[in-house]
mmCIF file of C-alpha atoms in Angstrom:
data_model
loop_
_atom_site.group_PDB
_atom_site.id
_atom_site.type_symbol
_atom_site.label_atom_id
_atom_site.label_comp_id
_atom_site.label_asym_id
_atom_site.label_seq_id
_atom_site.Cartn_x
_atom_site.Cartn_y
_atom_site.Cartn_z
ATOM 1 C CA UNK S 945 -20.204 18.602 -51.360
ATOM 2 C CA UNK S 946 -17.544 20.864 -50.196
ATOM 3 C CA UNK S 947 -20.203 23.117 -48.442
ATOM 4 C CA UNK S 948 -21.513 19.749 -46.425
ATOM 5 C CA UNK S 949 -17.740 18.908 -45.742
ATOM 6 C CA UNK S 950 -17.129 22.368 -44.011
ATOM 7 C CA UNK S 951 -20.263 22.294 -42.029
ATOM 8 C CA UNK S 952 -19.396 18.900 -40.790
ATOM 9 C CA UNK S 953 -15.896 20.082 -39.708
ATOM 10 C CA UNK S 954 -17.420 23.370 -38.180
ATOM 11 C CA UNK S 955 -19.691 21.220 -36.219
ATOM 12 C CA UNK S 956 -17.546 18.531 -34.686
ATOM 13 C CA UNK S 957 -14.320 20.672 -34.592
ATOM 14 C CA UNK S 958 -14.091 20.003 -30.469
ATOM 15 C CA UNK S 959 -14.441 16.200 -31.462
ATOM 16 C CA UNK S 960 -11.237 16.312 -33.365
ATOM 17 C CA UNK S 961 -9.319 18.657 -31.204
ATOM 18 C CA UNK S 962 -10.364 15.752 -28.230
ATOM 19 C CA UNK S 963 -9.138 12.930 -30.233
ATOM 20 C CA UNK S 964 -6.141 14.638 -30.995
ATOM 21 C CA UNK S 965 -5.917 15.254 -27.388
ATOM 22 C CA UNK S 966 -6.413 12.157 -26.685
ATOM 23 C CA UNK S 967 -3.958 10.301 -29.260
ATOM 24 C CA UNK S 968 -1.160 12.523 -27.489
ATOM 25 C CA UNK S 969 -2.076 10.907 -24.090
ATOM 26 C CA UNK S 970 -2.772 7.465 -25.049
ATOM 27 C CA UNK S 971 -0.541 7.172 -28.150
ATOM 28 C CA UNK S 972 0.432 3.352 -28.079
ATOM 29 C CA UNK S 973 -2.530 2.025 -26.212
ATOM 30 C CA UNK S 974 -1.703 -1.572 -25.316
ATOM 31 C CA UNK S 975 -4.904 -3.311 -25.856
ATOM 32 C CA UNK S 976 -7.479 -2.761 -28.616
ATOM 33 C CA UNK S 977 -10.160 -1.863 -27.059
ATOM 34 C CA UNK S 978 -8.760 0.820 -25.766
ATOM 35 C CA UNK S 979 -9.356 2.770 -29.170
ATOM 36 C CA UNK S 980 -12.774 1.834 -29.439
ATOM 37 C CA UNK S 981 -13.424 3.322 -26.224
ATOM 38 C CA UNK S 982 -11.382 6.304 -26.814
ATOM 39 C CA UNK S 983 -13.819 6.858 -29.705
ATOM 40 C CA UNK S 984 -16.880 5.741 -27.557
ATOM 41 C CA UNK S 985 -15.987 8.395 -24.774
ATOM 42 C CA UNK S 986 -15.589 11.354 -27.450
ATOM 43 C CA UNK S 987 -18.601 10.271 -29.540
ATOM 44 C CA UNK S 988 -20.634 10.954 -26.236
ATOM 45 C CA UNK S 989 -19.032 13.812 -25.027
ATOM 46 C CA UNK S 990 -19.894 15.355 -28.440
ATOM 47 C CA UNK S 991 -23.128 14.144 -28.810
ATOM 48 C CA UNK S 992 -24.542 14.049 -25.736
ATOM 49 C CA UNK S 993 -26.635 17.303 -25.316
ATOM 50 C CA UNK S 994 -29.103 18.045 -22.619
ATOM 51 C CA UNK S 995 -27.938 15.883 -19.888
ATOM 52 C CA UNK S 996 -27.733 17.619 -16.764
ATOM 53 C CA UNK S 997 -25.276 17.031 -13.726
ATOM 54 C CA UNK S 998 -22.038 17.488 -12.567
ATOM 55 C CA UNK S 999 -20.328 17.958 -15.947
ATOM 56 C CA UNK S 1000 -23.359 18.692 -17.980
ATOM 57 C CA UNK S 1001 -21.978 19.359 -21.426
ATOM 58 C CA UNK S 1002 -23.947 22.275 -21.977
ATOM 59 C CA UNK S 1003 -21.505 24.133 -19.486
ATOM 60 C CA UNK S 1004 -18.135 22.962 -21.646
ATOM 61 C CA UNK S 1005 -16.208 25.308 -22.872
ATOM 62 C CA UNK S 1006 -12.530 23.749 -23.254
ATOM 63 C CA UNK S 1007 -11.590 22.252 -26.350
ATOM 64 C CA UNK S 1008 -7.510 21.739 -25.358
ATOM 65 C CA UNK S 1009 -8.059 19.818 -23.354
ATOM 66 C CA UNK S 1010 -9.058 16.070 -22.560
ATOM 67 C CA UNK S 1011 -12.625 16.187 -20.921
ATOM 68 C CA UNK S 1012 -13.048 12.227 -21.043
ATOM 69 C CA UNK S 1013 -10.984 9.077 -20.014
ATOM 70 C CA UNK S 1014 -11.073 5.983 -22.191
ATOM 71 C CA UNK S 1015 -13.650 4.273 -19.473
ATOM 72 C CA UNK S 1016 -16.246 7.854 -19.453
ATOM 73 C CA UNK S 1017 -14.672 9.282 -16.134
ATOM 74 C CA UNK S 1018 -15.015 12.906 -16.103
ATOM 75 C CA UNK S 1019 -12.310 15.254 -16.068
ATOM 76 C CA UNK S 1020 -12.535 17.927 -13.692
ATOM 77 C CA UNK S 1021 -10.970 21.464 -15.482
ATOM 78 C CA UNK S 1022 -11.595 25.118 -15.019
ATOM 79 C CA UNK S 1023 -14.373 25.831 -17.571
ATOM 80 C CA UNK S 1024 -16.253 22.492 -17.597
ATOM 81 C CA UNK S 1025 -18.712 22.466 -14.475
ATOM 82 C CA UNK S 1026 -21.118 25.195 -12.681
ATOM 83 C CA UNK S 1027 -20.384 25.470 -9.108
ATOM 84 C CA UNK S 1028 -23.424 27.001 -8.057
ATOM 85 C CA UNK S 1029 -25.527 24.082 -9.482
ATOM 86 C CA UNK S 1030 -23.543 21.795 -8.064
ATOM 87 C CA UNK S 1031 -23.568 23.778 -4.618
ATOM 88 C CA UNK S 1032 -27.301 23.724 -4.750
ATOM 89 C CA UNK S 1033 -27.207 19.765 -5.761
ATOM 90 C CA UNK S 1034 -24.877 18.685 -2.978
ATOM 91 C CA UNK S 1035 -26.233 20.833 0.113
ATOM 92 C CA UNK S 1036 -29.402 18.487 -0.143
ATOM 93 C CA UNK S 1037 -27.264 15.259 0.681
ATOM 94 C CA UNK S 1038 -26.065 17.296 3.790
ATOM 95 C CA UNK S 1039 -22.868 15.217 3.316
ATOM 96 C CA UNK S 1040 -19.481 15.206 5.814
ATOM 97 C CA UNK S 1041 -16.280 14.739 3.819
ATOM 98 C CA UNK S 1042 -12.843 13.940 5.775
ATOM 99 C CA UNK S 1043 -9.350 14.813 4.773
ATOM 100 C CA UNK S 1044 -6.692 12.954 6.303
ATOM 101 C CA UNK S 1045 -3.231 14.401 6.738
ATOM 102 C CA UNK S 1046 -0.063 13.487 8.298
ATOM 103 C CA UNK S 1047 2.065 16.256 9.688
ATOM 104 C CA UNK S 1048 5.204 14.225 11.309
ATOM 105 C CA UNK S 1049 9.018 15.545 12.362
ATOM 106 C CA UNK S 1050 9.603 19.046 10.462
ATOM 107 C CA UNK S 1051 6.455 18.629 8.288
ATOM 108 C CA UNK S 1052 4.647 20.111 11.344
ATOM 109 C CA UNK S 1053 6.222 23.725 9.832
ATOM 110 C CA UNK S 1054 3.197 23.436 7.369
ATOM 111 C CA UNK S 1055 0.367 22.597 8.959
ATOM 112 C CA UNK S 1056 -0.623 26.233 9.926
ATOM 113 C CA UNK S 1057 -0.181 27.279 5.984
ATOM 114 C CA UNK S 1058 -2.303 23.832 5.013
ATOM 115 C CA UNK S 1059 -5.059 24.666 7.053
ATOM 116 C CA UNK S 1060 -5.274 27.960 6.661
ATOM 117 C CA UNK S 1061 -5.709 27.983 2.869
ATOM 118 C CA UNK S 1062 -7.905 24.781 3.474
ATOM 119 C CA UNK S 1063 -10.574 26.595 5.690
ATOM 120 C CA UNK S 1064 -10.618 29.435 2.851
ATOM 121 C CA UNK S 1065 -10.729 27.459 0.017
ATOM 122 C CA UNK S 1066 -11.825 23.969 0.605
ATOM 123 C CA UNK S 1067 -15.417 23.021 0.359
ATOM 124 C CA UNK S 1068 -16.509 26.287 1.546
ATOM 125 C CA UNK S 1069 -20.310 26.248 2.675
ATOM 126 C CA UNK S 1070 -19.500 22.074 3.225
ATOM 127 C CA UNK S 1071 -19.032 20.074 6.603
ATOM 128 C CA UNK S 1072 -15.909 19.052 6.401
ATOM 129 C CA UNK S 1073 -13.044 16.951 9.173
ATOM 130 C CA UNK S 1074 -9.887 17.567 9.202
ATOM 131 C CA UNK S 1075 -7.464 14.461 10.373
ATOM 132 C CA UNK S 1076 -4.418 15.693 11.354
ATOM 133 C CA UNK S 1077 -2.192 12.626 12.197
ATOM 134 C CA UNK S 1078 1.212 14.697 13.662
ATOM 135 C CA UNK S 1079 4.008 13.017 16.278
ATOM 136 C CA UNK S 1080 4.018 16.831 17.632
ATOM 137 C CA UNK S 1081 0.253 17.403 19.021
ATOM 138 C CA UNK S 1082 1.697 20.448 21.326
ATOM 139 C CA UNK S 1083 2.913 22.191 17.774
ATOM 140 C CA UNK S 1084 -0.604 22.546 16.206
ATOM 141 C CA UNK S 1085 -1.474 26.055 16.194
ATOM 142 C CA UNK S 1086 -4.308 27.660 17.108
ATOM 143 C CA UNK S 1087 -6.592 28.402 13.761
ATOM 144 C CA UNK S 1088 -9.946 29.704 13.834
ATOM 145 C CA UNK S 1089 -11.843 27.614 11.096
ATOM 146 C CA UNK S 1090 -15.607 27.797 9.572
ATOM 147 C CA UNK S 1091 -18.682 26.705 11.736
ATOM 148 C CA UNK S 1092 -19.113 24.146 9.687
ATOM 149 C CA UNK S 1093 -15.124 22.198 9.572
ATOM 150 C CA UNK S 1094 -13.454 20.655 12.591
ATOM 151 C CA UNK S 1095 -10.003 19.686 13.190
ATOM 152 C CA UNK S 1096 -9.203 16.435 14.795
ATOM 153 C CA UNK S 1097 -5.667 15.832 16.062
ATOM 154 C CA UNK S 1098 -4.374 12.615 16.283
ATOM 155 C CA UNK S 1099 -1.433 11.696 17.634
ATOM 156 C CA UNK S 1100 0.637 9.156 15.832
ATOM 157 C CA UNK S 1101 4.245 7.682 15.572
ATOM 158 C CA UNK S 1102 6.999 8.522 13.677
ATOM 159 C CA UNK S 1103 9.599 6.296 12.214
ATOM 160 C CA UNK S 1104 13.337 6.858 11.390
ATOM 161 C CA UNK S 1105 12.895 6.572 7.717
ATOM 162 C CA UNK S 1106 10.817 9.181 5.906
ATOM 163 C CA UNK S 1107 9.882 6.420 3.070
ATOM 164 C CA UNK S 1108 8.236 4.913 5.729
ATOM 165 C CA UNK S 1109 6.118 7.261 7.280
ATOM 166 C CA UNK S 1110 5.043 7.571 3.619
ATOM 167 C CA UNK S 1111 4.599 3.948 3.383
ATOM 168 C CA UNK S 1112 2.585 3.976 6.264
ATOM 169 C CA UNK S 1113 -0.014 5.926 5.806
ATOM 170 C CA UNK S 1114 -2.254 3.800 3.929
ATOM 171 C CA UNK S 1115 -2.274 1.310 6.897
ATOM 172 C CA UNK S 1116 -3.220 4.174 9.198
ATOM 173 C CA UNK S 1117 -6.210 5.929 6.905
ATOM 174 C CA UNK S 1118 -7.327 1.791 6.420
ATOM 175 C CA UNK S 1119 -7.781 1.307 10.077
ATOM 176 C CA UNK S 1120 -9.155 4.436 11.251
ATOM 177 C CA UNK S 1121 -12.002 4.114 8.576
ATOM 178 C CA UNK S 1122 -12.882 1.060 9.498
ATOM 179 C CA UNK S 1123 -12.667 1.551 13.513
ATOM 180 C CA UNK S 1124 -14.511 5.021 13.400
ATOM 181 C CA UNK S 1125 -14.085 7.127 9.961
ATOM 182 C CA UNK S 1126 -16.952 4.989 8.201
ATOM 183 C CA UNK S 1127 -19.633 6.231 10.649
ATOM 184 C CA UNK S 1128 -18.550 9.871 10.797
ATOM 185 C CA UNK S 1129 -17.870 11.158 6.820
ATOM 186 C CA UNK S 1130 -19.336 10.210 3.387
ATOM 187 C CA UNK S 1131 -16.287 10.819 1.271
ATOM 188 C CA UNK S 1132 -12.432 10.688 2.667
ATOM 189 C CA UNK S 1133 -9.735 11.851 1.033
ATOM 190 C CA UNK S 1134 -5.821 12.365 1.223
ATOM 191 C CA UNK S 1135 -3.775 15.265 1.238
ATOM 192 C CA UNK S 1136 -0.509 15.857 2.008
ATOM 193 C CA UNK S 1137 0.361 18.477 4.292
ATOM 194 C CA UNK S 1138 3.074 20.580 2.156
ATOM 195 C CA UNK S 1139 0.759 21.748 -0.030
ATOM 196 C CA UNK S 1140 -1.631 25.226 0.056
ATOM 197 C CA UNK S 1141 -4.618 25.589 -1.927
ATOM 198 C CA UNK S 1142 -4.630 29.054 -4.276
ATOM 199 C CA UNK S 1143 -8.329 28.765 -5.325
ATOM 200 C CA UNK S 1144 -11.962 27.181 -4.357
ATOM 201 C CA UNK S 1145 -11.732 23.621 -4.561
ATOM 202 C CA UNK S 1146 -15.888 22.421 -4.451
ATOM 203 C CA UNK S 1147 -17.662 19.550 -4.851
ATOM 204 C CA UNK S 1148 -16.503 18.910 -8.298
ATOM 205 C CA UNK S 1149 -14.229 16.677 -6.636
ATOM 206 C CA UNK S 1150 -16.522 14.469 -5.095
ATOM 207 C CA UNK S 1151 -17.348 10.722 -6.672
ATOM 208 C CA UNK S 1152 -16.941 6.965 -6.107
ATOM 209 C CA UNK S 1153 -13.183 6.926 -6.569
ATOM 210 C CA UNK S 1154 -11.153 10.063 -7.487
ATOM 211 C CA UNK S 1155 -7.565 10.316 -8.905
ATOM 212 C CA UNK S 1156 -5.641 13.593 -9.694
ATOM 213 C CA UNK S 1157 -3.696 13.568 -12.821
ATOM 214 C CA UNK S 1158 -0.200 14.383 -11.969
ATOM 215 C CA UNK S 1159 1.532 17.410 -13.394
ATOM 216 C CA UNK S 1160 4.360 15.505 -14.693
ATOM 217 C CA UNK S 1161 1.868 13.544 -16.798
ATOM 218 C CA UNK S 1162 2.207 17.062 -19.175
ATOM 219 C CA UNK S 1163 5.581 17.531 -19.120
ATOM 220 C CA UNK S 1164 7.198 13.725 -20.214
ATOM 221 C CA UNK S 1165 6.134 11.656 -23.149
ATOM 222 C CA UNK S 1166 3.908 8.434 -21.438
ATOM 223 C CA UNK S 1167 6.662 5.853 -21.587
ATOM 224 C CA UNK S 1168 8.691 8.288 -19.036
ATOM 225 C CA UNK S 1169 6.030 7.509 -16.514
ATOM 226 C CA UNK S 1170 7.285 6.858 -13.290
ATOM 227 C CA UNK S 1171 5.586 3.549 -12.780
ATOM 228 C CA UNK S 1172 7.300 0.567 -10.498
ATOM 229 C CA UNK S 1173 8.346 -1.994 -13.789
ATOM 230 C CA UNK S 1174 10.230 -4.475 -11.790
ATOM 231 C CA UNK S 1175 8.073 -7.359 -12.129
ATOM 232 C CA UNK S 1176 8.987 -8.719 -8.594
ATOM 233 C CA UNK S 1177 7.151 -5.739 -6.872
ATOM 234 C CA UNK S 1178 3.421 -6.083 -5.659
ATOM 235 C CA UNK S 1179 3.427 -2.367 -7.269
ATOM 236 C CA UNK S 1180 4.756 -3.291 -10.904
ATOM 237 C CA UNK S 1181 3.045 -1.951 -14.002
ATOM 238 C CA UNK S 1182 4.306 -3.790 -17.311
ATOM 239 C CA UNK S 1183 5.837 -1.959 -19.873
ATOM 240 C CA UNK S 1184 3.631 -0.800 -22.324
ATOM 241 C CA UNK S 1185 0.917 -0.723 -19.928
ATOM 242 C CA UNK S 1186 -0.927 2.240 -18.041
ATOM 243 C CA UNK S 1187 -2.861 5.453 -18.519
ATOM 244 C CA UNK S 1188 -2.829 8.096 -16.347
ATOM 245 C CA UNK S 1189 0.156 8.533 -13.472
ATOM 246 C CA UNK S 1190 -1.654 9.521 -10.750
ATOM 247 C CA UNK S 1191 -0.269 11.399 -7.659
ATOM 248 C CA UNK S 1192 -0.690 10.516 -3.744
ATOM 249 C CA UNK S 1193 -0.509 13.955 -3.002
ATOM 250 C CA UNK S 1194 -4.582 14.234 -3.346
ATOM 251 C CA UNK S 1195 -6.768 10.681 -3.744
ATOM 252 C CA UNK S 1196 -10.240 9.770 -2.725
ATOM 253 C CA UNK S 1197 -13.910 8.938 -2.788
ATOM 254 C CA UNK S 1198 -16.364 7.583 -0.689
ATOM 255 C CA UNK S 1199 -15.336 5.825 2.866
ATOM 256 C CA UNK S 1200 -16.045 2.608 1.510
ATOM 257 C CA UNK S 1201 -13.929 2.626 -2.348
ATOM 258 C CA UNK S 1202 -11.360 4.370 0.083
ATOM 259 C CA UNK S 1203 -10.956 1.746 2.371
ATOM 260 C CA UNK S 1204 -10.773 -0.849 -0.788
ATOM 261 C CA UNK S 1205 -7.868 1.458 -1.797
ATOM 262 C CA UNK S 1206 -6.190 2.007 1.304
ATOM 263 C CA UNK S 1207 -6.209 -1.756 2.685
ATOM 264 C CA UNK S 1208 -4.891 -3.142 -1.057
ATOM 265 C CA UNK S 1209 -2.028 -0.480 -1.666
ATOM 266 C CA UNK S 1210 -0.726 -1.500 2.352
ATOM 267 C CA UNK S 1211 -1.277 -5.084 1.321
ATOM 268 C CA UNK S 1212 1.210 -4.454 -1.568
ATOM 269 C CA UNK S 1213 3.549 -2.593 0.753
ATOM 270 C CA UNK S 1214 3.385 -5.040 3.414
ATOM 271 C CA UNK S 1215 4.436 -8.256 0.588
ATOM 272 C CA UNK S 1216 7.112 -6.286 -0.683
ATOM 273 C CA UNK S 1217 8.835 -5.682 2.532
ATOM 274 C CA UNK S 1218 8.615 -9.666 2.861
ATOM 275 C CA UNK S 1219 10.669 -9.924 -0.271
ATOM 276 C CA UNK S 1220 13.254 -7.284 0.452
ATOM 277 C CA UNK S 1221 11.410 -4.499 -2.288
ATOM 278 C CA UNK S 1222 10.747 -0.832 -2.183
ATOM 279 C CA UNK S 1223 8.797 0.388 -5.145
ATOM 280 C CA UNK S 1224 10.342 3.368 -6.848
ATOM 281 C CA UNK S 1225 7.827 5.953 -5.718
ATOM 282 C CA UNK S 1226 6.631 3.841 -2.392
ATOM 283 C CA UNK S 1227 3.179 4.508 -1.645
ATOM 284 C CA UNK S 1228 2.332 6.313 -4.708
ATOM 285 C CA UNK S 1229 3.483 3.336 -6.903
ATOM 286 C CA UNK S 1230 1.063 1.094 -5.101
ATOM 287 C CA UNK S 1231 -1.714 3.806 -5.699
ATOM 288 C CA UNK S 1232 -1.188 3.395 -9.613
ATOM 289 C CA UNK S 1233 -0.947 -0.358 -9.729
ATOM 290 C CA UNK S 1234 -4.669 0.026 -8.198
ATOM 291 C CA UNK S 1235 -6.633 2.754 -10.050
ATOM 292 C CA UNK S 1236 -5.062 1.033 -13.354
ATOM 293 C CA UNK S 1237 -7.233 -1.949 -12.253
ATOM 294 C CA UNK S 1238 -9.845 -0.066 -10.584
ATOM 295 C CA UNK S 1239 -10.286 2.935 -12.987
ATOM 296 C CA UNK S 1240 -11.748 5.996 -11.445
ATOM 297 C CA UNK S 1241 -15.037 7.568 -11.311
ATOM 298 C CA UNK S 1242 -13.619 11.006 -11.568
ATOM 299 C CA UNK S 1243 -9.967 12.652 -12.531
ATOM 300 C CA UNK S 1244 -9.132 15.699 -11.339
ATOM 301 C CA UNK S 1245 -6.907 17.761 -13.925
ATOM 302 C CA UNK S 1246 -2.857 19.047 -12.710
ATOM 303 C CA UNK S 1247 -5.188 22.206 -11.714
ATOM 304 C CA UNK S 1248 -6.242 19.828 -8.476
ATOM 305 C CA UNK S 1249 -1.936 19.304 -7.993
ATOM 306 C CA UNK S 1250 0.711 21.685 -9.439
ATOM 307 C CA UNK S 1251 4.343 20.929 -8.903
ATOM 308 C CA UNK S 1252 6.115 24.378 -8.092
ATOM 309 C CA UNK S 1253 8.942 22.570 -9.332
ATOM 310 C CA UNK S 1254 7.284 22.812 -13.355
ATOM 311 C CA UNK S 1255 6.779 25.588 -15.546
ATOM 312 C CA UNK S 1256 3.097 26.044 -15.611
ATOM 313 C CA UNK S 1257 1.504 25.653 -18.980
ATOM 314 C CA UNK S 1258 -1.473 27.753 -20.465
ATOM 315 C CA UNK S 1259 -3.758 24.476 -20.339
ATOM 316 C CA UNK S 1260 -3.742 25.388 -16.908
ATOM 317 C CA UNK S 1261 -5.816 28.645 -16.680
ATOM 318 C CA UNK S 1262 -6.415 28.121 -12.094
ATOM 319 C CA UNK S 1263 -3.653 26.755 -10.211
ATOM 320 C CA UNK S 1264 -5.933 25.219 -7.341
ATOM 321 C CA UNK S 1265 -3.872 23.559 -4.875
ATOM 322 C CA UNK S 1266 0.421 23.409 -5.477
ATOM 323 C CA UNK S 1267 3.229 21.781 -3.267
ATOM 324 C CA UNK S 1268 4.876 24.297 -0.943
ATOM 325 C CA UNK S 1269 8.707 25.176 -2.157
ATOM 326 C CA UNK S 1270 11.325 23.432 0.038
ATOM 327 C CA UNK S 1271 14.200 21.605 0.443
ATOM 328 C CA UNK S 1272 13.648 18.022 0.713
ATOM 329 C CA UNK S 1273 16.862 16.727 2.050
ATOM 330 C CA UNK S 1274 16.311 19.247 5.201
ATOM 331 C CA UNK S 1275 12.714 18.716 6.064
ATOM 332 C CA UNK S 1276 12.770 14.862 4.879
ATOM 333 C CA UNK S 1277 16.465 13.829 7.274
#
């Protein structure tokens, strides 16, 4: 009996280390099924051998850390997917992704640094185009990217209030996918601009709807979440409620699931300035009160989004993309 007991531990030792994982994460899940799924998900991550694709469990390797959400959404880590397959998958859909970015007032002081680490490490081998919404066209500077990425500068407004240029933005990437964007890329996503990537980010990243996991998800305990709880806000979350806290800083999918996103976060923002109400983290609060409703087809791990201003953990073996050090009371008034 006790040698049957220690094979069965042996054998489905990454099973308990993910629902320990995942109890961490999760602890006081609201509704019930949300444990039966939590078992579902690492039942079939476990047991699933032999499938092939984008996260074929074959290639897995972690065992600290969550590979599964509650609803079966991938999650993208160092360790857990084979770029050259993928590579060799995703050049036969000869696809065009867009990344729209917003370079306004003294943000235009990053661009160059963006860019630059973008035409190095983003999608290399991929056509990508680069939106670069900035109210400073003539400050661009000159950078000599791949054959296969072009840069589009667009000129756009600015506005007195930094929260609102922030706020913005979702009404901009809405109308300019459904004016032009939908006919020119597959997948669109959002960066910000103060950010520099570090390593390759590939086509891991691309899905239906993709969220990246915010790297202050790992440093507070889930009910410090920064989610809007004022009830009167088009943005609230109730308490008690939610999953992952997502982070605006790097959002996407394809044209279409953006352009869902995009045109029911500014809907939010819009009703909320009727009544008088600015969600706590503006346009980001608006993007959580929508993927907790319309989960995602893909997470991207903290690798995808480091904070400079957190210690990094070992859980994250590649820092892939991180916010660029600065003082936000100089750049932001």
């Amino acid at each position: 009996f006790h040698l049957q007991e220690d094979i069965f531990r042996e054998k489905n030792t990454t099973f308990f280390i993910q629902l320990s994982l995942m109890d961490k994460l999760l602890h006081n899940c609201p509704k019930e099924g949300h444990l039966h799924l939590i078992l579902k998900s690492l039942m079939l991550a476990n047991d699933r051998e032999g499938i092939s694709g984008p996260l074929d469990p074959s290639l897995i390797q972690r065992t600290d850390v969550l590979l599964v959400s509650p609803w079966l959404a991938p999650i993208v880590w160092e360790g857990t997917f084979n770029r050259d397959i993928l590579n060799a998958q995703y050049r036969q859909k000869n696809f065009v992704v867009g990344v729209a970015t917003f370079a306004v007032k003294k943000y235009v002081r990053f661009i160059e640094g963006f860019l630059g680490s973008a035409n190095k490490f983003f999608l290399s081998g991929h056509r990508v185009n680069f939106y670069l919404f900035t109210d400073h066209p003539e400050k661009v500077p000159s950078i000599n990217l791949a054959p296969e990425k072009r840069l589009f500068i667009i000129p756009v407004q600015n506005y007195s209030r930094w929260q609102d240029i922030s706020m913005n933005r979702m009404d901009i990437i809405s109308n300019h996918i459904h004016s032009h964007w939908r006919y020119e890329v597959d997948y669109l996503y959002s960066m910000d601009i103060d950010v520099q990537m570090f390593e390759h980010i590939g086509v891991e990243i691309i899905d239906t709807l993709v969220g990246t996991i915010s790297s202050w998800q790992y440093t507070k305990p889930r009910d410090s979440n920064s989610y809007e709880r004022h009830p009167e806000s088009r943005a609230a979350i109730p308490h008690g409620e939610g999953d992952f806290y997502y982070a605006a800083s790097f959002y996407g999918g394809s044209v279409s699931e953006v352009y869902k996103l995009t045109t029911a976060c500014f809907k939010g923002v819009t009703e909320d300035r009727a009544n008088g109400i600015e969600a706590k983290w503006h346009e980001e609060s608006h993007l959580n009160k929508y993927l907790l409703y319309h989960k995602p087809t893909r997470l991207l791990s903290p690798e995808y989004y480091w904070d400079e201003e957190l210690i990094r953990p070992r859980i994250i073996r590649v820092k892939r993309l991180s916010s660029v050090r600065k003082d936000l009371q100089e750049v932001r008034f």
